[in-house]
CSV table of C-alpha atoms in Angstrom, one decimal:
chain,number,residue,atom,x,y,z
A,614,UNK,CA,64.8,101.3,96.6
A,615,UNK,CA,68.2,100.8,97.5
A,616,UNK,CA,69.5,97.1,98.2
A,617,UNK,CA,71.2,96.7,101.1
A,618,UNK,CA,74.9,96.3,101.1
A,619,UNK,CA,75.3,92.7,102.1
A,620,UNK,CA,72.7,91.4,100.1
A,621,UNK,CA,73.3,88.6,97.6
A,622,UNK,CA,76.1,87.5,100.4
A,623,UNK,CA,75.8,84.1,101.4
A,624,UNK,CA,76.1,83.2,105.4
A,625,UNK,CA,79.8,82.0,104.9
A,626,UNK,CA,80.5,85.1,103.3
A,627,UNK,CA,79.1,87.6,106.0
A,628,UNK,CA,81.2,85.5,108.4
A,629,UNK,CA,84.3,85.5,106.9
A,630,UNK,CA,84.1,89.2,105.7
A,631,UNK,CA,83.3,90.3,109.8
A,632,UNK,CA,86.2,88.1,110.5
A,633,UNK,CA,88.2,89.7,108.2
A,634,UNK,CA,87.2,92.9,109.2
A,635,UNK,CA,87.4,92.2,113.0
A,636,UNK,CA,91.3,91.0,112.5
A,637,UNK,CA,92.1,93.9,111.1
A,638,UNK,CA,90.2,96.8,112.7
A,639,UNK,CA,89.5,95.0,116.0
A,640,UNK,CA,93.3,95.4,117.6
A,641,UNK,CA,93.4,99.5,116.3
A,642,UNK,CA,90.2,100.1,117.9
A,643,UNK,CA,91.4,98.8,121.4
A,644,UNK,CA,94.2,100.9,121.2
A,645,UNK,CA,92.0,103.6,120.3
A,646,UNK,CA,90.1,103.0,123.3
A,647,UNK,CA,93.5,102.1,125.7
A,648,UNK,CA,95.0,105.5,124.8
A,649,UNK,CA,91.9,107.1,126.8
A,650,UNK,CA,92.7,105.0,129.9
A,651,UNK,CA,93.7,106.8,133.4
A,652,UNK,CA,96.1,103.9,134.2
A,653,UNK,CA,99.4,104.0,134.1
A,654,UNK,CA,99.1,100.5,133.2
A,655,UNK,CA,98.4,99.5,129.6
A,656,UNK,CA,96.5,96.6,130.4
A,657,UNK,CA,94.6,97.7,133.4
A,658,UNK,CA,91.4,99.6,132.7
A,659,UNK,CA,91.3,102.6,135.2
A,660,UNK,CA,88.6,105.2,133.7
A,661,UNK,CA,88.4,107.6,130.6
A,662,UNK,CA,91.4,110.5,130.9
A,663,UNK,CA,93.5,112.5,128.7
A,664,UNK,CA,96.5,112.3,130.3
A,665,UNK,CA,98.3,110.7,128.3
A,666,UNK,CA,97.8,113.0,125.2
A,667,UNK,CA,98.9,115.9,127.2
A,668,UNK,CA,102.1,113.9,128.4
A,669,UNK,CA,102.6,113.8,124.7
A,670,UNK,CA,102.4,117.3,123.9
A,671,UNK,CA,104.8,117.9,127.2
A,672,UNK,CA,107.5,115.2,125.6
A,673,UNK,CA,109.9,117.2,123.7
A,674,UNK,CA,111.9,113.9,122.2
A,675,UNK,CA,108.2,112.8,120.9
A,676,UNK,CA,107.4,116.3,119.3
A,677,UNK,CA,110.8,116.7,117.9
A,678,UNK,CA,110.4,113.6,116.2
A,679,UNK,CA,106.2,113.9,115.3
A,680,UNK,CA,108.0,117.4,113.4
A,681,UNK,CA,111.1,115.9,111.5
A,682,UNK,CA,108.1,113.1,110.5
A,683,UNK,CA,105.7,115.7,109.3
A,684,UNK,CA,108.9,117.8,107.3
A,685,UNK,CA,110.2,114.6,106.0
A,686,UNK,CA,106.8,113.7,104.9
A,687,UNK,CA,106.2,117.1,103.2
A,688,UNK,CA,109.0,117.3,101.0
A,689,UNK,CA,109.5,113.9,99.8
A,690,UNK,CA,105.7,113.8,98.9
A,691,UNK,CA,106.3,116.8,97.3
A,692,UNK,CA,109.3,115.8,95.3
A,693,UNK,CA,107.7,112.4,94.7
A,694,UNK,CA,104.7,113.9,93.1
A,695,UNK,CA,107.2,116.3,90.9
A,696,UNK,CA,109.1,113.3,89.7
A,697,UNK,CA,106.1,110.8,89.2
A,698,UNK,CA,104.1,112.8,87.3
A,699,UNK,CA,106.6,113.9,84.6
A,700,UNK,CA,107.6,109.8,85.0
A,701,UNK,CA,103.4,109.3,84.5
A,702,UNK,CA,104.0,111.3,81.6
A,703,UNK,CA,106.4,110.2,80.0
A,704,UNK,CA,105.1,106.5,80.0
A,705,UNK,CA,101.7,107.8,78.5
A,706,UNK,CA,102.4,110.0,76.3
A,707,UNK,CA,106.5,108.4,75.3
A,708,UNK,CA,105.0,105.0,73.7
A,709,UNK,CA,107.7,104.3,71.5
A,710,UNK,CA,110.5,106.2,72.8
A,711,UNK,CA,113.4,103.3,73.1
A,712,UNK,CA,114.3,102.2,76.4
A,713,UNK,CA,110.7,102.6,78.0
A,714,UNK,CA,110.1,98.8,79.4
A,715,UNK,CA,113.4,99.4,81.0
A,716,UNK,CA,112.4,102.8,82.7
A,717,UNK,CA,109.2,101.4,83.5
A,718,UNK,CA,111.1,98.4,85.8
A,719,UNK,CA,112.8,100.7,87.2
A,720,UNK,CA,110.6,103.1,88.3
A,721,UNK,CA,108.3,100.3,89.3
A,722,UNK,CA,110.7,98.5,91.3
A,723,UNK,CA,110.1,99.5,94.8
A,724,UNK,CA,106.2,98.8,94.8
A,725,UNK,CA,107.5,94.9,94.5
A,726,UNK,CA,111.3,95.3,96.2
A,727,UNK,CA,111.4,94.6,99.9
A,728,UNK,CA,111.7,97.7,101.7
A,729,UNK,CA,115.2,95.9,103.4
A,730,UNK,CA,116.5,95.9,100.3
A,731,UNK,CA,116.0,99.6,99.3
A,732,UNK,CA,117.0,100.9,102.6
A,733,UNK,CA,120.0,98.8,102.6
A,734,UNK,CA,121.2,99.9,98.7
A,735,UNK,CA,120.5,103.7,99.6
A,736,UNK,CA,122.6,103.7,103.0
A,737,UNK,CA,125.3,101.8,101.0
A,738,UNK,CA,125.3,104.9,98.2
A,739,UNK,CA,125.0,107.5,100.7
A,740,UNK,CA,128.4,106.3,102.5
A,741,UNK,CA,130.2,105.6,99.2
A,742,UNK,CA,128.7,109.3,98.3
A,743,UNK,CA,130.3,110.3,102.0
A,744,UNK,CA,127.1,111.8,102.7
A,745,UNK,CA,126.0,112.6,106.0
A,746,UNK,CA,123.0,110.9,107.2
A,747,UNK,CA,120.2,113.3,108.3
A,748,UNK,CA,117.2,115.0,107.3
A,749,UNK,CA,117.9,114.7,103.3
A,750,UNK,CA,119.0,111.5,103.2
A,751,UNK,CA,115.9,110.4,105.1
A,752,UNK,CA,113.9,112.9,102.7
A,753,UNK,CA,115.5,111.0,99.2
A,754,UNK,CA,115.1,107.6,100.5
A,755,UNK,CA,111.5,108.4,101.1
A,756,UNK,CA,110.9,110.3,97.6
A,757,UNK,CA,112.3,107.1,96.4
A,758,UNK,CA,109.9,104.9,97.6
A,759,UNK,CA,106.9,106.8,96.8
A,760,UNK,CA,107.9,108.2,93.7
A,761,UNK,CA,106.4,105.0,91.8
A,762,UNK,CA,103.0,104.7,93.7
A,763,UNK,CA,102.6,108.6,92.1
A,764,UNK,CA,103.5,107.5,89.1
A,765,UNK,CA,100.7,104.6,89.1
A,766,UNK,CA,98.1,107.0,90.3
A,767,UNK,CA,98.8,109.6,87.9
A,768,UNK,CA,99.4,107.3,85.0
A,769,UNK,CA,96.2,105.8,85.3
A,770,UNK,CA,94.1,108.4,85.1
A,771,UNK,CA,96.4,109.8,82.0
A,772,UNK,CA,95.8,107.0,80.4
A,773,UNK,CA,91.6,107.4,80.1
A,774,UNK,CA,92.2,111.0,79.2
A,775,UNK,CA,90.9,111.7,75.3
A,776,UNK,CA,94.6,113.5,74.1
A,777,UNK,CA,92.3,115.1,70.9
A,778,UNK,CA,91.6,117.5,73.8
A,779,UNK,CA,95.5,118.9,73.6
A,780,UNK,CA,95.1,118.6,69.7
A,781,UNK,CA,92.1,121.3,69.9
A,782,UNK,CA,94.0,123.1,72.2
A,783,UNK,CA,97.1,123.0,69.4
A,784,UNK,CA,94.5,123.5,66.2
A,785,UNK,CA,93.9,126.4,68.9
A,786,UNK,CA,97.2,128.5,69.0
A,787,UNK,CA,98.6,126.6,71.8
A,788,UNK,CA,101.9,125.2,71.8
A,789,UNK,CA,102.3,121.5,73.3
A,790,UNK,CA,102.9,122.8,76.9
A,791,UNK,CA,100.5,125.3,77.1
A,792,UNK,CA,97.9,123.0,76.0
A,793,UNK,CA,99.0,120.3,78.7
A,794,UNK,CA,99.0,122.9,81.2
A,795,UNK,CA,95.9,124.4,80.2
A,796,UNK,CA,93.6,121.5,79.3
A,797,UNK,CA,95.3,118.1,80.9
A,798,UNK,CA,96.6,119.1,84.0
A,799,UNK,CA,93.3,120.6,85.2
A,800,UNK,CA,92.0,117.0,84.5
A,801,UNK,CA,94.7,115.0,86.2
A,802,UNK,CA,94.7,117.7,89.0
A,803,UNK,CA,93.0,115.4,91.9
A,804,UNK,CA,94.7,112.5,90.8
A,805,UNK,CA,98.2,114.5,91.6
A,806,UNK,CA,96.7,115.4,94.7
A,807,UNK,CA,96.1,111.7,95.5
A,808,UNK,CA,99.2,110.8,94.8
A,809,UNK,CA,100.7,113.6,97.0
A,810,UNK,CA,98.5,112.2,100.2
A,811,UNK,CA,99.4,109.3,99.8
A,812,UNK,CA,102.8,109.5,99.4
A,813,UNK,CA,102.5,111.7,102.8
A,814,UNK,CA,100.9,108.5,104.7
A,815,UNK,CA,103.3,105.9,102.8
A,816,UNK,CA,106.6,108.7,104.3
A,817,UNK,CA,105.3,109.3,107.9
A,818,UNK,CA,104.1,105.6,108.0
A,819,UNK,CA,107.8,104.5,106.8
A,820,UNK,CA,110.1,102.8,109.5
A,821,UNK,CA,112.5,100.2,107.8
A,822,UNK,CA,114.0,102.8,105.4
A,823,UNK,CA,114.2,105.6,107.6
A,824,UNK,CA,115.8,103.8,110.0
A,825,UNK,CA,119.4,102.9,107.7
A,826,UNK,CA,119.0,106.3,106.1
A,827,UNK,CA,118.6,108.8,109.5
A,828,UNK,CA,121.4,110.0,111.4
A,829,UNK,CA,121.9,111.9,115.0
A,830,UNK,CA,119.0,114.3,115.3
A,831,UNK,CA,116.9,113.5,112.7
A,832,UNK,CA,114.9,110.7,114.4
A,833,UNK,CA,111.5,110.1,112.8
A,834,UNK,CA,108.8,109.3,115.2
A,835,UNK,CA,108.1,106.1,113.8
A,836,UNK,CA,111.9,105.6,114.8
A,837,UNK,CA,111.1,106.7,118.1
A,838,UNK,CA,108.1,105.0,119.0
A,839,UNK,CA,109.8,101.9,117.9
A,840,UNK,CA,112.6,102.4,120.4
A,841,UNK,CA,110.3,103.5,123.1
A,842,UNK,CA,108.0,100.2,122.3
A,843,UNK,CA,111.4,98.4,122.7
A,844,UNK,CA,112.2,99.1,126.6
A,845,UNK,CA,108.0,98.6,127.2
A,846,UNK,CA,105.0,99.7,125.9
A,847,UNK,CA,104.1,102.9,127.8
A,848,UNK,CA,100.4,104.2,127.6
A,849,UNK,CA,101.5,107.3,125.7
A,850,UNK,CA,102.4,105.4,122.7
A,851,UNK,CA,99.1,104.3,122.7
A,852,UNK,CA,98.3,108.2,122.3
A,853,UNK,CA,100.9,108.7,119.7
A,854,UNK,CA,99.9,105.8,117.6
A,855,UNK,CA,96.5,107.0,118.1
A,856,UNK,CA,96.7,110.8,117.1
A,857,UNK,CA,99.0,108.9,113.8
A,858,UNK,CA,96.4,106.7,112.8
A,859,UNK,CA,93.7,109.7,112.6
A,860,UNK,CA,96.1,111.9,110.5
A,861,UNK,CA,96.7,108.5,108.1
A,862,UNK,CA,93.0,108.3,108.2
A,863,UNK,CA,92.6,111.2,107.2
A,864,UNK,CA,95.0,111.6,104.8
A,865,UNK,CA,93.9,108.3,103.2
A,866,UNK,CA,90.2,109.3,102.9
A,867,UNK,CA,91.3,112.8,101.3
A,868,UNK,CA,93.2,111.1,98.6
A,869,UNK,CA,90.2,108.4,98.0
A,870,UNK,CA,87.8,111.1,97.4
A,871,UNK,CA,90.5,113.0,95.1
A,872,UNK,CA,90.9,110.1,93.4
A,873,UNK,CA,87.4,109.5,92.8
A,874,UNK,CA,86.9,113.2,91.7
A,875,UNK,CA,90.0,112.8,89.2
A,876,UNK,CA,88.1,109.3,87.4
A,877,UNK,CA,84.7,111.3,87.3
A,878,UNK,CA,86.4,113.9,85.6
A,879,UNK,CA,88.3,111.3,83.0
A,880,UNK,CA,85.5,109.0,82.2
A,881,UNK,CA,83.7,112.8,81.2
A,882,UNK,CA,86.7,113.7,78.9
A,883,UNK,CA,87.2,110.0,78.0
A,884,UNK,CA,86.1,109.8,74.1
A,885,UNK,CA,82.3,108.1,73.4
């Protein structure tokens, strides 16, 4: 019989976890519920509607921005992922290679640099690069940022992977690549996948970075909503925000199960 999930907790613990829980979850879900409200007011209950999702989809500015988002978001991840796996794999597989504790800081950098920092440097080199500011610049500074968390994801599950798997392979008549692509990258195939997600939800979540790297007409929404928020909170933000935080749910689940798929699969090819 299955023990219940709280059990072994003591009272203080229960309390502070739902306290916990509440101060984080507690604010989204009365937005959640706020973004269904028939009042122009966003403190003033006036009824369940859906108005304010269809003024949404009738707001060009908000659309135009939700779509540069959801471009931006699609290429970086898909650079990042590129970039971090062969980084992933170069870390695993490059143990001796000279210069790798210095490649590793770098690449690592940006999980522990302040996102300030990062935007500021990259805005700095695309002036003295006399770049112009729009949807590429956005699009780097963004593979930049979640080039590393890639890199962790896929690294980790490298690292449990037996590597006499790629030797068969070889003893086999495959040469090194065709054995990586043919045996490993099956293996490390919803761990890439992961990492792609979430480097999706860390780009369309991103605001600090995008904001010193964009240029005219390449506002991201997150941009947008910000300067909407600024002049008052209107109750279509609460729509936007709310339709963003089920696509990051989304995503965010997606990559958890991938993930969770990608260690099944390495603890079975792990050696015994």
């Amino acid at each position: 019989m299955a023990k219940p999930a709280l059990a072994g907790l003591s009272p203080f613990n229960v309390t502070s976890l739902t306290l916990g829980l509440a101060f984080l979850y507690l604010p989204i879900v009365v937005l959640v519920i706020y973004s269904f409200n028939a009042s122009r007011l966003v403190t003033v209950w006036g009824g369940w509607s859906l108005r304010w999702y269809f003024e949404f989809f009738n707001d060009a500015a908000m659309l135009s921005a939700a779509a540069m988002s959801l471009r931006v978001g699609a290429v970086s991840a898909t650079a990042a992922t590129i970039l971090g796996t062969l980084a992933a794999v170069a870390l695993t597989r490059g143990e001796s290679f000279r210069g790798r504790t210095l490649f590793s800081g770098m690449l690592y950098a940006p999980l522990v640099m302040p996102e300030v920092i990062t935007g500021l440097s990259l805005l700095l080199l695309f002036v003295a690069v006399d770049a112009e500011r729009g949807f590429w610049t956005v699009t780097i500074a963004h593979t930049t940022l979640t080039m590393c968390f890639v890199a962790v994801v896929v690294q980790s599950r490298l690292g449990s992977l037996d590597r006499s798997l790629e030797e068969a392979a070889m003893d086999l008549g495959c040469d090194p690549l065709r054995a990586f692509v043919s045996v490993t990258l099956p293996l490390i195939l919803p761990s890439i996948a992961a990492g792609w997600m979430l480097a999706f939800a860390l780009s369309l979540d991103d605001l600090v970075i995008a904001s010193f790297t964009t240029g005219p007409g390449s506002t991201t929404l997150p941009i947008r909503i910000y300067s909407e928020v600024r002049l008052g909170v209107k109750p279509e933000i609460n729509a936007i925000c709310t339709l963003i935080i089920g696509l990051i749910a989304t995503v965010i689940i997606a990559a958890s199960l991938a993930s969770k798929l990608s260690s099944r699969q390495g603890e079975s090819a792990a050696p015994l």
